[in-house]
């Protein structure tokens, strides 16, 4: 065999020996490409997940912000409806008090709905604050309603007395409650002592006047409700704490509302950085 043939055989042998090496190198390159593709896919998947989490966080933050805003507006509506009952002795037009009380009930129902949304959206601490504020709103509105009924009763009795002829039962009733008030204002001791006297059986000028006032009201049944409002208020001991005083309730409500706003901002700020 000549040298050319030997060279050809040698070249073929070298080529045949190089095939496994090429296969190994190609496999390594393929593995590297697969690992690179996996890394790229994982990075892309992580980016999509992060983007989705950010979008969900922003969506949840928006829901909470809307819920908190709706709740605060509902609180404001209750306060405004309750404040409309203030008349400073002027009384109400026929049917006006009932209409305003209906507006308060509607505002309280809207507040209840807004509170339930916060219970759903959370967090729990803010839901508890919302629950307490809703209770404070109801107490404040009830206090204003009580004062409005009392003010309306006084105005009605006063104007009726001004139009009444001498001897009208309401004239005597007003004399009685004014005497009751003067005795109560000078009454010694704590409220419990006065309460015991009113419910006792021994001699008591205050109790006699109370019973006489109730008897007089039986003669004018159309004014009985108004008269009882005034009589019960005049029987309140001057040292007795008024649990339905509107101004302290309003101050407590405003403080609770301020705390809620601060907590809501904290929740929204933290969710915005998620």
Backbone as a ProteinNet text record, in pm:
[ID]
protein_1_A
[PRIMARY]
XXXXXXXXXXXXXXXXXXXXXXXXXXXXXXXXXXXXXXXXXXXXXXXXXXXXXXXXXXXXXXXXXXXXXXXXXXXXXXXXXXXXXXXXXXXXXXXXXXXXXXXXXXXXXXXXXXXXXXXXXXXXXXXXXXXXXXXXXXXXXXXXXXXXXXXXXXXXXXXXXXXXXXXXXXXXXXXXXXXXXXXXXXXXXXXXXXXXXXXXXXXXXXXXXXXXXXXXXXXXXXXXXXXXXXXXXXXXXXXXXXXXXXXXXXXXXXXXXXXXXXXXXXXXXXXXXX
[TERTIARY]
86.6	0	89.3	61.2	148.5	117.5	199	189.3	56.8	2.8	-125.4	-238.2	-233.6	-338.5	-327.5	-198.6	-178.2	-230.7	-203.6	-249.7	-400.6	-465.3	-611.7	-670.5	-606.2	-655.4	-634.8	-518.5	-489.4	-586.6	-614.3	-707.9	-846.2	-888.5	-1019.8	-1025.6	-912.1	-907.3	-916	-844.4	-848.4	-990.1	-1052.5	-1188	-1284.8	-1266.9	-1354.6	-1333.5	-1210.7	-1181.4	-1236	-1245.9	-1294	-1444.8	-1518.1	-1665.5	-1713.7	-1667	-1712.4	-1678.5	-1560.4	-1521.7	-1619.3	-1657	-1751	-1887.7	-1924.9	-2053	-2052.9	-1941.3	-1929.9	-1933.2	-1855.8	-1853.1	-1991.3	-2057.9	-2192.5	-2291.2	-2276.2	-2365.2	-2341.5	-2210.5	-2180.4	-2240.2	-2225.4	-2280.4	-2432.8	-2495.7	-2641	-2685.3	-2612.8	-2646.8	-2633	-2526.5	-2508.3	-2621.5	-2662.4	-2772.7	-2902.5	-2925.6	-3047.5	-3045.9	-2926	-2917.3	-2940.9	-2886.6	-2907	-3054.8	-3116.4	-3258.8	-3341.8	-3305.8	-3376.7	-3362.3	-3240.8	-3216.6	-3297	-3299.4	-3376.3	-3525.2	-3571.9	-3713.5	-3749.1	-3659.4	-3684.8	-3685.2	-3588.8	-3583.9	-3710.3	-3753.1	-3873.9	-3995.8	-4000.7	-4112.2	-4113.8	-3994	-3985.9	-4032	-3993.6	-4034.4	-4185.8	-4244.8	-4390.2	-4459.2	-4404.6	-4463	-4453.8	-4335.4	-4318.2	-4413.9	-4428.1	-4518.6	-4662.7	-4698.8	-4834	-4859.6	-4758.3	-4772.9	-4785.9	-4708.2	-4717.2	-4854.4	-4901.4	-5032.8	-5141.6	-5131.7	-5231.3	-5225.8	-5102.9	-5088	-5150.6	-5127.7	-5185.7	-5338.4	-5387.1	-5532.1	-5594.5	-5529.1	-5579.2	-5571.7	-5465.7	-5450.5	-5562.7	-5596.4	-5705	-5838.4	-5864	-5988.6	-5995.8	-5885.4	-5883.7	-5900.1	-5833	-5844.3	-5989.2	-6053.5	-6194.1	-6282.7	-6253.5	-6333.3	-6314.9	-6190.4	-6164.2	-6228.4	-6218.1	-6275.8	-6428	-6489.6	-6635.3	-6679.3	-6602.1	-6635.8	-6627.2	-6519.9	-6503.6	-6612.7	-6649.9	-6759.6	-6891.7	-6911.5	-7034.1	-7037.3	-6921.1	-6912.4	-6949.4	-6895.4	-6925.8	-7075.2	-7137.4	-7280.5	-7364.8	-7325.4	-7398	-7384.1	-7261.3	-7239.4	-7320.5	-7322.3	-7395.5	-7545.9	-7595.9	-7739.4	-7777.5	-7690.4	-7717.9	-7709.3	-7612.6	-7596.1	-7714.8	-7785.5	-7901	-8015.6	-8005.4	-8110.6	-8095.6	-7982.2	-7959.9	-8047.3	-8129.4	-8221.7	-8208.2	-8134.1	-8113.7	-8245.6	-8340.4	-8465.7	-8571.8	-8543.7	-8639.9	-8747.4	-8726.6	-8826.2	-8822.2	-8915.5	-8920.5	-9057.2	-9056.1	-9182.6	-9251.3	-9383.2	-9453.3	-9394	-9359.3	-9302.3	-9153.1	-9093.6	-8951.4	-8862.9	-8895.7	-8814.5	-8817.1	-8933.7	-8943.7	-8861.1	-8862.7	-8785	-8635.8	-8592	-8449.6	-8406	-8492.3	-8460.2	-8449.2	-8534.3	-8525.4	-8393.4	-8347.2	-8219	-8103.2	-8113.7	-8010.7	-8009.5	-8125.7	-8134	-8072.8	-8098.4	-8042	-7890.1	-7840.3	-7695	-7631	-7697.3	-7643.1	-7641.9	-7742.6	-7743.8	-7628.8	-7602.5	-7489.9	-7357.7	-7347.6	-7226.5	-7207.2	-7315.9	-7308.1	-7254.6	-7303.1	-7256.4	-7108.5	-7066.1	-6925.2	-6836.1	-6885.5	-6809.3	-6790.1	-6891.8	-6882.1	-6779.4	-6766.7	-6666.3	-6525.5	-6504.4	-6372.9	-6345.4	-6447.9	-6429.2	-6383.5	-6432.6	-6393.6	-6252.1	-6218.8	-6090.1	-5977	-6011.6	-5910.8	-5817.9	-5710.7	-5675.7	-5764.8	-5745.4	-5834.8	-5831.5	-5712.9	-5702.6	-5786.7	-5782.5	-5859.3	-6008.9	-6043.1	-6183.6	-6239.7	-6159	-6202.1	-6223.2	-6131.1	-6147.1	-6276	-6301.7	-6423.6	-6548	-6544.9	-6658.4	-6683.2	-6576.8	-6591.4	-6642.2	-6592.4	-6637.2	-6784.7	-6827.7	-6969.3	-7056.2	-7009.7	-7083.2	-7086.4	-6972.3	-6967.7	-7062.3	-7068.2	-7158.6	-7304	-7339.1	-7476.3	-7510.1	-7417.4	-7441.6	-7455.2	-7368.4	-7376.2	-7508.4	-7546.6	-7673.3	-7791.1	-7787.3	-7895.7	-7902.1	-7785.1	-7781.9	-7842.4	-7808.1	-7866.1	-8016.8	-8060.5	-8203.1	-8277.5	-8216.3	-8278.9	-8289.2	-8180.2	-8182.2	-8283.7	-8294	-8389.6	-8533	-8561.7	-8696.4	-8727.1	-8627.2	-8647	-8667.1	-8585.1	-8597	-8731	-8770.7	-8899	-9014.3	-9001.5	-9105.5	-9116.7	-9004.9	-9006.7	-9067.9	-9027	-9078.9	-9230.6	-9274.7	-9417.9	-9498.3	-9451.1	-9523.1	-9523.4	-9410	-9400.8	-9495.5	-9495.7	-9583.1	-9730	-9760	-9899	-9945.9	-9857.6	-9893.6	-9916.4	-9839.3	-9855.4	-9991.1	-10047	-10176.3	-10294.5	-10264.5	-10368.8	-10433.8	-10558.5	-10632.6	-10597.5	-10615.4	-10590.2	-10670.4	-10606.8	-10671.6	-10641.8	-10572.9	-10538.3	-10442	-10461.4	-10377.2	-10227.8	-10188.5	-10046	-9981.6	-10058.3	-10003.9	-9966.8	-10055.5	-10023.6	-9906.5	-9902.8	-9793	-9658.9	-9649.7	-9523.8	-9484.5	-9582.4	-9552	-9491.2	-9548.4	-9500.9	-9357	-9328.8	-9194.6	-9091.2	-9127.9	-9033.6	-9002.9	-9104.7	-9080.2	-8995.2	-9021.3	-8939.2	-8793.1	-8771.9	-8636	-8564.8	-8635.3	-8573.4	-8536.1	-8620.7	-8589.5	-8472.4	-8470.2	-8363	-8229	-8226.8	-8101	-8042.7	-8129	-8082.3	-8071.9	-8094.8	-8100.5	-7961.3	-7946.5	-7815.5	-7791.3	-7667.2	-7634.3	-7610	-7587	-7555.6	-7682.5	-7673.6	-7792.9	-7867	-7794.4	-7860.4	-7960	-7930.1	-8021.3	-8151.6	-8139.5	-8259.2	-8340	-8271.5	-8340.3	-8415.9	-8352.9	-8419.1	-8542.7	-8534.6	-8649.8	-8764.3	-8731.3	-8835.3	-8906.1	-8835	-8892.6	-8938.1	-8924.8	-8959.9	-9107.5	-9140.2	-9279.3	-9299.9	-9190.9	-9201.8	-9240.5	-9259.1	-9294.9	-9186.6	-9228	-9131.8	-9204.6	-9163.9	-9226	-9197.8	-9077.7	-9042.5	-9129.9	-9149.9	-9232.4	-9378	-9426.2	-9562.6	-9580.9	-9480.9	-9489.2	-9482.8	-9399.7	-9390.7	-9524.7	-9587.7	-9715.7	-9824.4	-9820.1	-9918.1	-9898.8	-9773.6	-9745.4	-9798.2	-9779.9	-9828.8	-9981.3	-10044.4	-10190.3	-10242.3	-10172.4	-10213.2	-10201.3	-10096.8	-10076.1	-10187.1	-10251.7	-10362.4	-10478.7	-10483	-10589.8	-10561.2	-10437.2	-10398.5	-10316.2	-10379	-10305.1	-10224.1	-10267.8	-10192.8	-10055.3	-10035.9	-9907.2	-9834.8	-9885.4	-9828.5	-9682.5	-9653	-9515	-9419.6	-9456.7	-9371.7	-9353.9	-9464.1	-9455.9	-9366.1	-9371.9	-9287.3	-9139.9	-9109.5	-8969.8	-8916.8	-8994.3	-8951.4	-8943.3	-9042.4	-9043.7	-8923.7	-8896.1	-8783.8	-8650.9	-8637.5	-8514	-8498.9	-8608.2	-8601.6	-8573.3	-8600.7	-8574.9	-8430.9	-8350.1	-8210.3	-8131.7	-8059	-7978.6	-7865.9	-7836	-7731.4	-7593.5	-7569.4	-7439.2	-7436.7	-7550.5	-7557.6	-7488.8	-7399	-7329.8	-7426.6	-7426.9	-7516.1	-7446.6	-7486.3	-7418	-7451.2	-7553.7	-7596.7	-7565.4	-7468.8	-7429.5	-7361.9	-7414.9	-7362.5	-7217.4	-7178.5	-7045.2	-6932.3	-6936	-6830.9	-6829.1	-6947.5	-6953.7	-6893.3	-6918	-6861.8	-6710	-6658.7	-6513.5	-6448.4	-6509.7	-6456.2	-6462.4	-6569.4	-6583.2	-6476.7	-6450.8	-6349.1	-6210.3	-6180.9	-6051.6	-6036.6	-6142.8	-6139.3	-6125.1	-6192.4	-6181.7	-6038.8	-5974.9	-5837	-5743.7	-5762.3	-5679.9	-5702.2	-5826.6	-5855.9	-5783.9	-5786	-5718.7	-5569.3	-5511.1	-5367.7	-5336.6	-5418.8	-5398.1	-5419.1	-5519.1	-5546.1	-5429.3	-5372.9	-5257.4	-5140.1	-5120	-5010.4	-5029.6	-5153.4	-5182.3	-5160.6	-5208.5	-5195.9	-5050.4	-4975.1	-4833.3	-4755.2	-4782.4	-4709.9	-4748.4	-4874.7	-4915.7	-4863.2	-4840.6	-4787.6	-4642.1	-4571.5	-4430.4	-4407.9	-4517.2	-4506.1	-4454.3
-119.4	0	123.1	211.2	327.8	425.5	525	624.2	699.8	722.5	795.1	716	583.1	498.8	495.9	484.8	483.5	612.6	724.5	854.8	861.6	804.8	809.1	728.7	607.1	523.5	592.9	656	726.8	841	913.9	1026.4	977.4	864.2	808.8	765.2	706.1	663	781.6	887.8	1008.4	1066.7	1068.6	1122.5	1038.9	905.9	817	835.8	856.8	878.1	1010.7	1108	1242	1250	1152.6	1157.5	1155.1	1062.8	1064.1	1195.1	1247.2	1373.3	1483.3	1487.3	1588.9	1571.7	1444.6	1420.2	1469.3	1443.7	1487.8	1638.8	1701	1847.4	1904.1	1843.6	1889.1	1871.1	1760.3	1737.7	1842.1	1871.9	1976	2111.3	2138.5	2265.6	2267.4	2152.4	2144.6	2162.1	2097.4	2111.1	2256	2320.8	2461.6	2547.9	2515.4	2592.3	2568.5	2441.1	2409.2	2479.6	2476.8	2545	2695.3	2751.6	2894.4	2924.1	2832.5	2850.9	2838.1	2739.2	2723.3	2847.3	2899.8	3019.7	3138.3	3150.9	3260.3	3243.6	3119.3	3092.2	3120.8	3075.8	3100	3248.7	3319.5	3464	3531.8	3487.9	3545.3	3511.3	3387.1	3344.9	3423.2	3442.1	3522.1	3665	3719.1	3856	3865.1	3763.3	3761.9	3748.8	3659.1	3642.3	3772.6	3836	3961.5	4068.5	4072.4	4170.1	4141.6	4012.8	3975	4007.7	3982.1	4012.9	4163.4	4241.3	4386.6	4436	4380	4419.5	4382.1	4261.5	4219	4307.5	4341.8	4428.7	4565.3	4620.2	4749.5	4740.8	4629.9	4609	4599.8	4524.6	4511.2	4645.4	4718.5	4850.4	4943.9	4935.8	5018.9	4984	4853.8	4811.8	4863.3	4851	4896.2	5048.2	5117.8	5263.9	5307.1	5243	5275	5242.4	5129.5	5089.3	5188	5228.2	5322.6	5458.7	5501.9	5631.7	5629.1	5521	5509.7	5509.4	5443.3	5439.3	5578.6	5651.4	5785.1	5880.3	5867.3	5949.8	5914.8	5785.9	5744.3	5800.6	5802.8	5862.9	6010.6	6079.3	6221.9	6243.4	6156.9	6171.4	6154.5	6061.1	6043.2	6167.9	6219.5	6339.1	6457.5	6473.2	6584.6	6569.7	6447.2	6424.5	6450.4	6408.6	6431.4	6579.5	6649.8	6792.3	6873.7	6823.7	6896.9	6903.3	6824.9	6825.8	6942.6	7011.2	7122.7	7240	7286.8	7395.1	7514.9	7498	7607.8	7669.3	7583	7629.7	7669.5	7655.2	7700.6	7597.2	7472.5	7370.3	7326.5	7241	7184.9	7208.4	7214.9	7220.9	7084.7	7078.5	6949.9	6849.9	6735.4	6631.1	6644.3	6757.2	6779.3	6686.8	6673.4	6588.4	6443.7	6394.6	6256.8	6239.2	6338.9	6331.2	6327.9	6409.4	6412.9	6284.1	6230	6102.5	5990.7	5995.4	5896.3	5910.6	6034.2	6057	6002.3	6015	5958.9	5806.9	5746.2	5599.5	5553.5	5626.2	5591.1	5603.4	5710.1	5728.8	5619.7	5579.4	5472.3	5338.6	5313.1	5189.8	5188.4	5304	5312.8	5292.6	5345.3	5326.5	5180.1	5111.8	4969.6	4891	4922.7	4853.9	4881.2	5006.6	5042	4971.1	4957.3	4886.9	4739.4	4676.5	4535.5	4514.2	4609.7	4598.2	4601.5	4686.7	4692.1	4561.9	4502.1	4371.6	4267.2	4279.8	4187.4	4214.3	4341.9	4377.3	4381.4	4408.4	4408.8	4529	4521	4414.3	4415.6	4315.5	4298.1	4417	4472	4585.1	4703.6	4728.8	4840.1	4808.6	4682.7	4642.2	4665.7	4638.9	4664.4	4813.8	4895.7	5040.2	5086.8	5032.9	5070.5	5031	4915.3	4869.5	4966	5006.5	5097.9	5234.9	5283.2	5413.2	5408.6	5299.6	5286.1	5288.7	5224.8	5227.9	5369	5440	5578.6	5667.7	5644.6	5722	5700.7	5577.2	5546.6	5613.1	5610.5	5674.5	5825.5	5884.5	6029.1	6067.1	5991.7	6020.7	6005.1	5900.8	5880.2	5994.9	6044	6156.9	6281.5	6304.5	6420.3	6403.6	6283.1	6258.8	6282	6238.2	6261.6	6410.8	6484.2	6628.8	6698.5	6649.9	6710.7	6688	6565	6537	6625.5	6641.1	6723.5	6870.2	6918.3	7057.2	7081.6	6986.6	6999.4	6996.1	6912	6903.9	7036.4	7092.7	7220.6	7330.1	7332.5	7435.2	7419.8	7296.2	7271.9	7311.3	7270.3	7303.7	7454.7	7517.8	7662.5	7739.6	7705.4	7776.5	7746.5	7622.6	7588.4	7667.9	7678.8	7756	7903.5	7955	8096.1	8121.3	8021.1	8035.9	7992	7937.9	7878.3	7981.9	7957	8041.1	8002.9	8096.8	8063.9	7941.1	7856.9	7734.5	7613.6	7632	7517.7	7425.3	7293.1	7198.8	7216.1	7251.4	7264.9	7378.9	7481.7	7591	7541.1	7460.9	7401.5	7304.9	7227.8	7133	7206	7316.9	7390.2	7447.3	7488.8	7535	7422.3	7303.8	7188.5	7153.3	7142.9	7099.8	7205.7	7330.7	7435	7424.2	7391.2	7370.9	7246.4	7141.3	7020.3	7052.7	7129.6	7163.9	7242.1	7337.6	7417	7330.1	7232.7	7142.7	7050.4	6999.1	6907.9	6979.7	7102.8	7177.7	7203.9	7210.6	7233.8	7104.7	6992.2	6866.1	6825.3	6793.9	6750.3	6602.8	6562.5	6422	6382.9	6253.7	6203.5	6162.2	6134	6097	5975.6	5882.3	5761.6	5794	5897.2	5935.1	5989.8	6074	6127.5	6016.2	5923.2	5810.8	5728.4	5708.8	5631.3	5704.5	5837.4	5913.9	5907.2	5916.6	5913.6	5779.4	5672.7	5538.5	5489.6	5573.9	5532.9	5551.3	5534.8	5545.7	5652.6	5707.5	5809.2	5943.8	6042.8	6177.4	6235.1	6294.8	6354.2	6456	6581.5	6686.5	6663.9	6621.4	6597.9	6487.4	6379.7	6269.9	6313.4	6395.1	6445.8	6528.8	6613.1	6695.8	6610.2	6508.3	6418.9	6351.6	6299.2	6231	6327.9	6451.2	6549.5	6585.4	6598.4	6631.5	6523.1	6397	6286.2	6288	6321.3	6328.4	6440.1	6553.9	6665.6	6626.9	6554	6514.9	6422.8	6351.2	6265.3	6347.7	6474.7	6561.5	6615.2	6606.3	6653.6	6542.7	6431.4	6316.6	6350.1	6452.2	6487.7	6546.6	6587.6	6644.2	6555.1	6434.4	6347.5	6312.9	6275.9	6236.7	6352.9	6469.8	6587.2	6620.3	6610.7	6642.1	6547.7	6419.5	6321.7	6343.7	6382.8	6414.3	6525.6	6631.2	6745.3	6707.7	6635.6	6598.3	6510.7	6409.5	6320.3	6395.6	6488.5	6565.9	6654.9	6711.9	6798.5	6718.6	6589.9	6505.4	6454.5	6491.1	6447	6524.9	6451.2	6515	6596.2	6716.6	6799.9	6736.7	6644.2	6577.5	6447.2	6411.4	6285.9	6301.6	6209.8	6213.8	6178.4	6260.1	6237.9	6151	6024.2	5937.4	5972.6	6057.7	6093.1	6238.4	6296.3	6433	6433.6	6507.9	6498.9	6543.7	6652.8	6707.9	6613.2	6553.3	6455	6336.8	6292.1	6181.4	6221.7	6345.7	6393.3	6404	6450.7	6460.9	6323.3	6225.2	6088.7	6032.6	6062.5	6015.7	6076.6	6206	6272.4	6214.2	6185.5	6126.3	5987.2	5908.7	5774.2	5781.6	5877.6	5894.5	5932.9	6019.8	6059.1	5938	5855	5734.5	5639.4	5629.8	5542.1	5590.4	5721	5776.5	5746.2	5763.2	5736.1	5588.8	5500.3	5356.4	5319.3	5378.8	5348.9	5391.9	5507.7	5553	5458.2	5409	5315.1	5186.8	5136	5014.2	5037.7	5147.5	5174.9	5199.9	5268.4	5290.9	5160.8	5072	4945.7	4856.2	4856.7	4774.6	4832.7	4964.1	5025.5	4992.5	4947.9	4913.9	4763.9	4688.5	4542.2	4499.5
0	0	0	-85.9	-96	16.5	24	131.8	126.6	7.8	-3.9	59.5	40.1	100	251	294.8	440.5	503	434.6	487	493.3	391.7	389.8	504.4	525.3	635.5	769.2	783.7	910.9	932.4	826.2	837.9	876.5	817.8	850.5	995.5	1041.9	1181.4	1276	1243.6	1328.7	1331.1	1210.6	1203.3	1284.6	1275.2	1351.6	1500.9	1542.6	1685.3	1733.5	1642.8	1683.6	1699.1	1647.7	1656.7	1800.7	1886.6	2027.6	2097.1	2067	2131.4	2091.7	1964.3	1917	1982.6	1998.5	2063.8	2208.4	2279.8	2419.4	2428.1	2337.9	2338.3	2306	2209.8	2174	2287.7	2362.9	2476.8	2585	2607.8	2707.5	2666.8	2539.7	2490.2	2501.9	2474	2484.3	2629	2721.3	2862.8	2907.9	2860.6	2895.4	2842.6	2718.4	2660.9	2736.6	2776.3	2852.3	2986.7	3054.9	3183.5	3167.2	3061.2	3036	3008.4	2930.8	2902.1	3029	3115.1	3242.6	3329.4	3332.6	3412.7	3359.5	3228.8	3168.6	3196.2	3186.8	3212.3	3357.8	3448.2	3591.5	3622.1	3560.6	3583.2	3530.5	3411.6	3353.8	3439.8	3490.7	3575.5	3706.2	3763.8	3887.6	3863	3747.6	3714.8	3700.3	3634.9	3618.8	3754	3839.4	3972.5	4053.6	4048.5	4122.5	4070.3	3939	3879.1	3920.6	3921.6	3961.4	4107.8	4193.2	4335.5	4356.7	4280.7	4292.2	4248.3	4135.9	4086.3	4186.7	4245.5	4344.3	4467.9	4510.3	4626.7	4601.9	4483	4449.2	4439.8	4385.5	4375.6	4514.9	4603.7	4740.7	4813.7	4790.8	4853.3	4807.8	4678.4	4626.6	4689.9	4707.8	4771.7	4915.1	4985.6	5124.6	5133.1	5043.6	5046.8	5021.5	4925.3	4897.8	5018.7	5084.9	5200.6	5315.8	5339.7	5448.7	5418.9	5294.3	5257.1	5271.8	5225.3	5235.6	5381.8	5466.4	5608.6	5671	5642.5	5699.1	5649.2	5523.7	5471.3	5539.4	5567.4	5637.1	5779.2	5845.1	5978.8	5971.6	5870.8	5853.8	5830.7	5752.4	5723.9	5850.4	5937.1	6062.6	6149.5	6158.3	6238.8	6185	6053.7	5993.1	6016.2	6001.3	6023	6168.4	6261.1	6403.1	6437.9	6378.5	6406.9	6356.3	6255.8	6202.6	6302.5	6410.7	6512.7	6610.3	6606.7	6698.8	6656.6	6750.2	6718.9	6813	6922.6	7018.5	7064.5	7099.9	7156.2	7055.8	6927.9	6826.7	6795.2	6833.3	6804.6	6658.7	6621	6486.7	6424.2	6294.4	6221.2	6229.5	6211.4	6215.6	6115.6	6162.6	6077.9	6054.3	6090.6	6062.3	6146.1	6273.6	6360.9	6313.9	6274.6	6224.8	6098	6011.2	5887.8	5916.2	6010.3	6043.5	6114.3	6196.8	6260	6156.6	6054.5	5946.8	5871.4	5851.1	5784.2	5867.5	6000.1	6087.2	6077.1	6077.7	6064.7	5932.5	5826.7	5695.8	5697.8	5759.1	5767.7	5852.7	5960.1	6044.8	5970.8	5888.7	5809.2	5708.8	5646.4	5552.8	5625.7	5746.5	5827.1	5861.8	5895.1	5926	5806.1	5686.6	5565.8	5541	5558.3	5538	5639.7	5761.4	5865.1	5828.7	5774.1	5736.9	5625.9	5534.1	5427.7	5487.7	5588.2	5652.3	5726.6	5785.2	5848.2	5746.4	5623.8	5518.1	5469.1	5446.1	5387.4	5489.2	5616.3	5720.7	5714.7	5792.9	5887.4	6010.9	6096.4	6210.4	6305.8	6330.6	6423.1	6374.8	6245.4	6191.4	6192.3	6173.9	6180.1	6320.7	6422.7	6560.9	6583	6531.1	6543.1	6474.2	6357.1	6284	6363	6424.3	6504.5	6621.2	6689.1	6802.9	6757.9	6644.6	6593.7	6557	6495.2	6460	6586	6692.5	6819.3	6876.6	6867.6	6916.1	6835.7	6705.8	6621	6662.2	6689.1	6727.7	6860.7	6956.1	7085.6	7069.5	6986.3	6965.7	6898.6	6797.1	6728.8	6824.4	6908.2	7004.9	7105.1	7146.9	7240.1	7177	7049.6	6980.3	6962.5	6935.6	6919.9	7051.3	7161.6	7291.9	7319.4	7295.3	7319.4	7228.3	7105.4	7012.5	7059.6	7106.9	7158.2	7279.2	7367.1	7485.6	7446.9	7354.6	7310.7	7241.3	7159.7	7091	7190.7	7294.3	7396.7	7472	7510.6	7581.8	7495.3	7368.3	7277.9	7259.9	7242.6	7222.2	7345.2	7463	7585.9	7610.1	7583.2	7606.1	7514.5	7386.6	7292.3	7319.5	7361.3	7394.1	7516.6	7614.9	7734.5	7700.5	7609	7571.1	7505.9	7441.5	7373.6	7460.4	7579.1	7662.1	7753.4	7786	7878.5	8022.5	8116.7	8258.2	8300.8	8379.9	8425.3	8339.2	8228.1	8142	8218.2	8208.1	8283.1	8256.8	8135.3	8106.1	8185.3	8215.1	8295	8434.1	8492.3	8622.6	8611.3	8503.6	8484.2	8481.9	8410.5	8402	8537.9	8616.3	8751.8	8835.6	8819.6	8897	8859.5	8730.4	8689.9	8725.2	8723.9	8765.2	8914.6	8995.4	9137.4	9160.5	9084.3	9092.8	9064.2	8959.3	8921.5	9031.4	9092.4	9198.6	9318.3	9351.5	9463.3	9430.9	9309.7	9270.5	9268.9	9220.7	9213.8	9352.3	9452.8	9589.9	9670.3	9604.4	9677.2	9726.7	9856	9906.3	9874.8	9888.7	9871.7	9727.6	9708.7	9575	9502.1	9373.5	9295.4	9349.1	9410.7	9461	9571.5	9652.2	9759.8	9702.3	9600.4	9535.5	9470.9	9407.1	9343.4	9446.9	9562.5	9668.9	9720.4	9730.5	9776.9	9676.3	9547.9	9444.7	9439.9	9476.3	9472	9609.1	9711.5	9846.8	9876.9	10005.4	10049.2	10156.2	10208.5	10311.6	10253.9	10340.8	10295.5	10204.5	10093.7	9999	9913.2	9925.3	9844.5	9695.8	9664	9523.4	9465.3	9539.6	9488.4	9474.6	9570.1	9559.3	9432.1	9403.7	9283.2	9156.7	9159.1	9043.9	9016.8	9120.7	9104.7	9059.2	9110.2	9067	8920.3	8878.4	8738.4	8645.3	8683.6	8601.4	8595.7	8708.4	8711.1	8621.4	8620.9	8535.1	8388.2	8353.2	8213.3	8163.4	8253.7	8210.7	8156.2	8195.5	8146.7	8005.8	7963.9	7829.5	7762.3	7726	7672.3	7547.4	7470.1	7349.3	7381.7	7507	7548.5	7650.2	7669.2	7772.3	7742.2	7618.8	7584.7	7604.9	7554.1	7571.7	7720	7795.3	7937	8013.4	7982	8051.6	8019.8	7896.4	7862.7	7953.3	7967.1	8047.3	8195	8244.7	8385.9	8421.7	8341.1	8369.9	8366.6	8276.4	8269.7	8393.1	8440.9	8558.8	8685.8	8683.9	8800.5	8805.4	8709.2	8708.5	8814.1	8897.9	9002	8937.7	8990.5	8928.4	8929.5	9023.4	9028.8	8949.5	8896.8	8820.9	8686.5	8657.1	8528	8416.4	8315.2	8201.8	8098.2	8086	7989	7844.2	7827	7691.9	7657.1	7725	7691.7	7555.1	7458.7	7321.2	7304.3	7369.9	7344.7	7386.1	7507.6	7538.6	7442.1	7401.5	7305.6	7171.7	7130.1	7004.9	7012.7	7126.4	7143.8	7136.7	7203.1	7198.2	7056.8	6985	6847.2	6757.4	6773.3	6691.9	6719.5	6845.9	6880.3	6818.3	6824.5	6765.2	6613.6	6552.3	6406.6	6366.2	6444.4	6416.7	6425.2	6527.2	6541	6423.5	6378.1	6264.2	6138.9	6113.5	5996.2	6002	6118	6132.9	6108.2	6162.7	6141	5994.9	5931.4	5790.4	5702.7	5729.9	5652.9	5668.3	5789.8	5814	5734	5732.1	5656.2	5506.9	5454.9	5311.8	5273.2	5358.7	5328.1	5324.5	5420	5423.7	5306.4	5267.1	5152.3	5022.5	5019.4	4897.4	4873.5	4981.4	4966.1	4951.7	4945.8	4936.5	4798.7
[MASK]
++++++++++++++++++++++++++++++++++++++++++++++++++++++++++++++++++++++++++++++++++++++++++++++++++++++++++++++++++++++++++++++++++++++++++++++++++++++++++++++++++++++++++++++++++++++++++++++++++++++++++++++++++++++++++++++++++++++++++++++++++++++++++++++++++++++++++++++++++

